[in-house]
């Protein structure tokens, strides 16, 4: 048992292991950088860094072909901690190295926590518009809203991943079941009359779905492109009586309205919403360019932040490198649209956002201390020999 433990310690405190892991890291970063042209930043992070193994799709089966970021980073962290515990002996002459390694450990842990905890949404605001929710640009939901009462809406949101299954979805606030008949993560829809003679039957029986053709497309992972999920859902009432089938798609700008059991419902497939107890109003969006060119110089959004309980009501300016931090969220200026009348804010929740700053400060301080120790030692040696 003791020999096994010693072998374990010897392996994970080995300098050779450190060198091999660093070499693997370089190869992983190089491959991810090249593949970023095809996949975009988000997909590259998921495929190469926030995974234990890089998978290739070979004849329909995912096959691991290279260690991923979690695997390499985890072993590096283990290697660094084990080396400190079993080999490193603290002295003031090595205090800089100790601080540098402590910063590196915090940086590795911070990246792991960021990958596990970080949530990203988008908030689009037209000039003068107020919203109290942000939207995911990767996840979607089927929203069925009871709008019978003009004073308030009752919303039932079903995550899109549940539509991948054919199992009936029964919610206590709905008088019918929802059954997904087909789901396409990315698809385009077109009017049948625009395509001429279409031999296939309509995908749905109700509303605009009876006039559409659904054409599945390959999923995209590019940063400037977005998947357009589409589904065909059937609503089933008591006694297994079908209420009909609908096509729901993120391409449809307006929700579809129908009546059942004396109540009026709206149904739409939309980006997943994250509601907040406060709202933002876009007062003014500025897009400055360098004189005589179309090259952007600065983007800025002047917004009013108003909380539901009235405790906060203030104006603030969001621009590049000057985000708004409020209620555990960070609002970055991310883009614009509609001839500079719409601002796009990236909304990020990252509970571990301070760790990279702490890590960089520690590493910078550690390198400075270690350099100073060697510099003074060298200067003293020169003075004694002079």
XYZ file of C-alpha atoms in Angstrom, residues 40-360:
321
model
C -16.738 30.454 -33.131
C -15.569 31.282 -29.619
C -18.392 29.686 -27.621
C -18.338 26.338 -29.424
C -14.534 26.180 -29.277
C -14.619 26.699 -25.515
C -17.160 23.909 -25.103
C -15.403 21.507 -27.498
C -11.759 22.006 -26.441
C -11.537 23.613 -22.996
C -14.680 22.878 -20.993
C -14.538 19.139 -21.536
C -12.430 16.200 -20.381
C -11.805 14.951 -23.906
C -11.998 16.461 -27.392
C -14.476 14.359 -29.331
C -14.615 13.721 -33.056
C -17.729 12.425 -34.720
C -16.654 9.267 -36.568
C -19.498 7.586 -38.437
C -22.041 8.937 -35.977
C -20.124 8.011 -32.813
C -18.261 10.522 -30.612
C -14.682 9.289 -30.254
C -12.189 10.935 -27.824
C -9.091 11.989 -29.765
C -7.267 14.337 -27.373
C -7.375 15.347 -23.695
C -9.549 18.408 -23.116
C -9.090 21.464 -20.935
C -10.653 19.998 -17.801
C -8.394 16.920 -18.035
C -5.157 18.825 -18.650
C -6.023 21.677 -16.286
C -7.101 19.255 -13.559
C -3.850 17.295 -13.767
C -1.824 20.517 -13.818
C -3.619 21.663 -10.687
C -3.011 18.309 -8.998
C 0.628 18.350 -10.091
C 1.157 21.872 -8.761
C -0.543 21.266 -5.411
C 1.187 17.901 -4.876
C 4.593 19.397 -5.677
C 4.047 22.156 -3.121
C 2.917 19.754 -0.440
C 5.747 17.267 -0.858
C 8.663 19.251 -2.250
C 8.342 22.943 -1.633
C 9.868 24.244 1.582
C 8.997 27.825 2.356
C 11.749 30.383 2.825
C 11.823 34.099 2.278
C 14.084 33.613 -0.728
C 11.296 31.591 -2.370
C 8.400 33.791 -1.286
C 8.007 35.162 -4.824
C 7.749 31.658 -6.270
C 5.200 30.773 -3.597
C 3.029 33.787 -4.473
C 3.306 33.077 -8.209
C 2.255 29.458 -7.797
C -0.589 30.449 -5.473
C -1.830 32.825 -8.174
C -1.592 30.074 -10.792
C -3.612 27.700 -8.584
C -6.306 30.354 -8.085
C -6.348 31.015 -11.846
C -6.920 27.313 -12.627
C -9.647 27.023 -9.990
C -11.244 30.247 -11.229
C -11.447 28.969 -14.807
C -13.031 25.725 -13.580
C -15.654 27.627 -11.541
C -16.313 30.004 -14.447
C -17.014 27.075 -16.737
C -19.381 25.535 -14.197
C -21.181 28.628 -12.862
C -21.123 31.347 -15.502
C -24.424 32.243 -17.157
C -24.655 34.488 -20.220
C -27.708 36.238 -21.618
C -28.441 39.141 -23.937
C -30.598 42.197 -23.428
C -31.803 44.027 -26.564
C -33.328 47.433 -26.046
C -34.740 49.820 -28.613
C -34.396 53.487 -27.794
C -37.061 54.332 -25.203
C -37.889 50.658 -24.551
C -38.045 49.143 -21.057
C -37.467 45.471 -20.251
C -37.186 43.476 -17.051
C -35.744 40.317 -18.592
C -32.754 39.162 -20.606
C -32.696 36.345 -23.131
C -30.414 33.412 -23.745
C -28.871 33.254 -27.202
C -28.351 29.503 -27.065
C -31.294 28.059 -25.098
C -34.967 28.255 -26.063
C -38.332 27.571 -24.465
C -41.913 26.931 -25.527
C -43.961 29.636 -23.815
C -47.708 29.076 -23.431
C -49.351 32.165 -21.964
C -52.894 32.362 -20.606
C -54.017 35.883 -21.560
C -57.668 35.472 -20.604
C -57.442 37.952 -17.762
C -56.544 41.413 -19.145
C -54.929 42.333 -15.809
C -52.236 39.680 -15.789
C -50.685 36.858 -17.827
C -49.966 33.356 -16.586
C -46.932 31.894 -18.373
C -45.875 28.256 -18.559
C -42.384 27.928 -20.049
C -41.198 24.500 -21.230
C -37.426 24.202 -21.925
C -36.761 23.252 -25.539
C -34.735 20.184 -24.578
C -37.979 18.610 -23.327
C -39.366 18.917 -26.847
C -36.667 16.510 -28.036
C -38.623 13.740 -26.296
C -41.959 12.495 -27.492
C -43.260 12.124 -23.962
C -46.414 14.108 -23.102
C -45.838 17.180 -20.933
C -48.625 17.878 -18.465
C -48.451 21.070 -16.405
C -50.905 21.741 -13.589
C -51.716 25.204 -14.962
C -52.589 23.934 -18.442
C -55.909 22.218 -19.277
C -54.181 20.119 -21.951
C -51.036 18.086 -22.509
C -48.231 19.138 -24.824
C -46.674 16.462 -27.044
C -43.732 17.196 -29.303
C -44.157 15.433 -32.645
C -40.854 16.665 -34.085
C -38.108 19.056 -33.082
C -35.385 20.631 -35.243
C -32.530 22.454 -33.428
C -32.001 24.573 -36.539
C -34.461 24.933 -39.413
C -35.944 27.434 -41.768
C -39.620 27.772 -42.602
C -41.220 29.016 -45.781
C -44.730 29.529 -47.116
C -45.910 26.602 -49.232
C -47.314 28.885 -51.899
C -43.871 30.376 -52.463
C -42.397 26.954 -53.226
C -44.994 25.967 -55.851
C -46.022 22.317 -55.938
C -45.077 20.728 -52.640
C -45.904 17.038 -52.435
C -45.398 16.619 -48.690
C -48.401 17.272 -46.433
C -48.424 20.358 -44.184
C -46.489 19.808 -40.945
C -49.389 21.068 -38.818
C -53.139 21.447 -38.891
C -53.660 24.698 -36.990
C -52.881 28.345 -37.646
C -49.969 29.278 -39.909
C -48.432 25.806 -39.612
C -50.928 24.517 -42.186
C -49.366 26.880 -44.764
C -45.693 26.216 -44.038
C -42.868 23.955 -45.099
C -40.193 23.157 -42.513
C -36.679 22.646 -43.860
C -34.119 21.330 -41.311
C -30.601 22.769 -41.432
C -27.272 21.814 -39.871
C -26.586 23.461 -36.534
C -24.242 26.427 -36.557
C -21.760 27.340 -33.857
C -20.455 30.565 -35.382
C -20.503 33.595 -33.136
C -22.342 35.806 -35.616
C -24.967 33.177 -36.487
C -27.832 31.785 -34.491
C -29.699 28.501 -34.619
C -33.415 28.816 -35.354
C -35.172 25.933 -33.577
C -38.537 24.751 -34.886
C -40.953 22.180 -33.522
C -44.304 20.623 -34.318
C -46.362 20.222 -31.157
C -49.745 18.624 -30.575
C -52.079 19.664 -27.767
C -54.193 16.891 -26.269
C -57.182 17.518 -24.024
C -59.071 15.223 -21.626
C -60.013 11.849 -23.074
C -57.011 11.989 -25.447
C -58.908 14.367 -27.728
C -56.474 16.100 -30.048
C -56.789 19.885 -30.274
C -54.614 19.967 -33.390
C -50.951 20.440 -34.227
C -48.996 23.705 -34.440
C -45.647 24.720 -35.916
C -43.703 26.805 -33.425
C -40.481 28.428 -34.529
C -38.145 31.175 -33.410
C -38.521 32.526 -36.966
C -42.151 33.414 -36.278
C -42.249 36.983 -35.015
C -45.702 36.788 -33.451
C -47.112 34.160 -31.069
C -50.047 32.040 -32.227
C -53.360 32.591 -30.439
C -56.083 30.011 -29.786
C -59.049 29.492 -27.494
C -59.788 26.409 -25.407
C -62.150 25.711 -22.494
C -63.238 29.346 -22.357
C -59.653 30.587 -22.056
C -57.343 32.314 -24.534
C -53.749 31.198 -24.956
C -50.696 32.473 -26.815
C -47.988 30.010 -27.846
C -44.463 30.754 -29.105
C -41.011 29.202 -29.248
C -38.644 31.926 -28.036
C -35.222 32.387 -26.406
C -35.209 31.412 -22.744
C -35.953 34.444 -20.582
C -34.420 35.363 -17.225
C -36.715 37.796 -15.410
C -35.386 40.290 -12.880
C -36.925 42.354 -10.045
C -35.799 45.533 -11.824
C -35.922 46.997 -15.309
C -33.649 48.857 -17.693
C -34.769 51.612 -20.059
C -32.592 52.697 -22.967
C -32.502 56.501 -22.865
C -29.897 57.035 -25.579
C -27.488 54.973 -27.670
C -24.350 56.591 -29.083
C -22.175 55.189 -31.857
C -19.154 57.409 -32.451
C -16.908 56.936 -35.495
C -13.488 58.257 -36.350
C -13.837 61.428 -38.400
C -14.243 60.795 -42.127
C -14.483 56.992 -41.716
C -16.961 54.295 -40.766
C -14.531 52.812 -38.250
C -16.218 52.579 -34.805
C -14.652 54.705 -32.096
C -17.038 54.161 -29.219
C -20.395 52.573 -28.324
C -22.311 53.797 -25.317
C -25.759 53.136 -23.856
C -27.335 55.546 -21.412
C -29.875 53.538 -19.412
C -32.194 54.073 -16.464
C -32.104 51.362 -13.798
C -35.329 51.083 -11.829
C -36.058 48.410 -9.221
C -39.574 47.133 -8.571
C -39.456 48.092 -4.876
C -38.329 51.644 -5.705
C -35.036 51.349 -3.796
C -33.022 52.011 -6.962
C -33.789 54.584 -9.619
C -30.769 56.032 -11.362
C -29.210 56.659 -14.736
C -25.908 55.108 -15.785
C -23.692 55.011 -18.866
C -22.504 51.645 -20.194
C -19.643 51.685 -22.693
C -16.641 49.630 -23.705
C -14.654 48.498 -20.635
C -17.150 50.256 -18.371
C -19.919 47.717 -17.645
C -22.782 48.094 -15.199
C -22.547 45.763 -12.207
C -25.802 45.249 -10.315
C -27.487 42.433 -8.395
C -24.674 39.977 -9.137
C -24.877 40.631 -12.892
C -22.555 42.483 -15.239
C -24.006 44.333 -18.245
C -21.436 44.763 -21.028
C -21.858 46.835 -24.169
C -21.852 44.058 -26.800
C -23.322 45.447 -30.024
C -25.992 47.449 -31.769
C -28.666 47.040 -34.429
C -31.389 48.803 -36.429
C -29.295 51.755 -37.617
C -27.961 52.596 -34.170
C -31.387 52.667 -32.500
C -31.050 49.304 -30.714
C -28.403 48.409 -28.181
C -27.334 44.853 -27.379
C -26.022 44.268 -23.866
C -24.334 41.063 -22.791
C -25.572 40.037 -19.347
C -23.193 37.807 -17.403
C -23.527 36.174 -13.993
C -20.176 34.847 -12.833
C -19.845 34.371 -9.052
C -16.110 33.697 -9.486
C -15.321 36.816 -11.517
C -12.935 38.173 -8.865
C -10.633 35.117 -8.894
C -8.778 35.973 -12.170
C -8.053 39.477 -10.840
C -6.755 38.066 -7.538
C -4.683 35.494 -9.434
C -3.113 38.113 -11.708
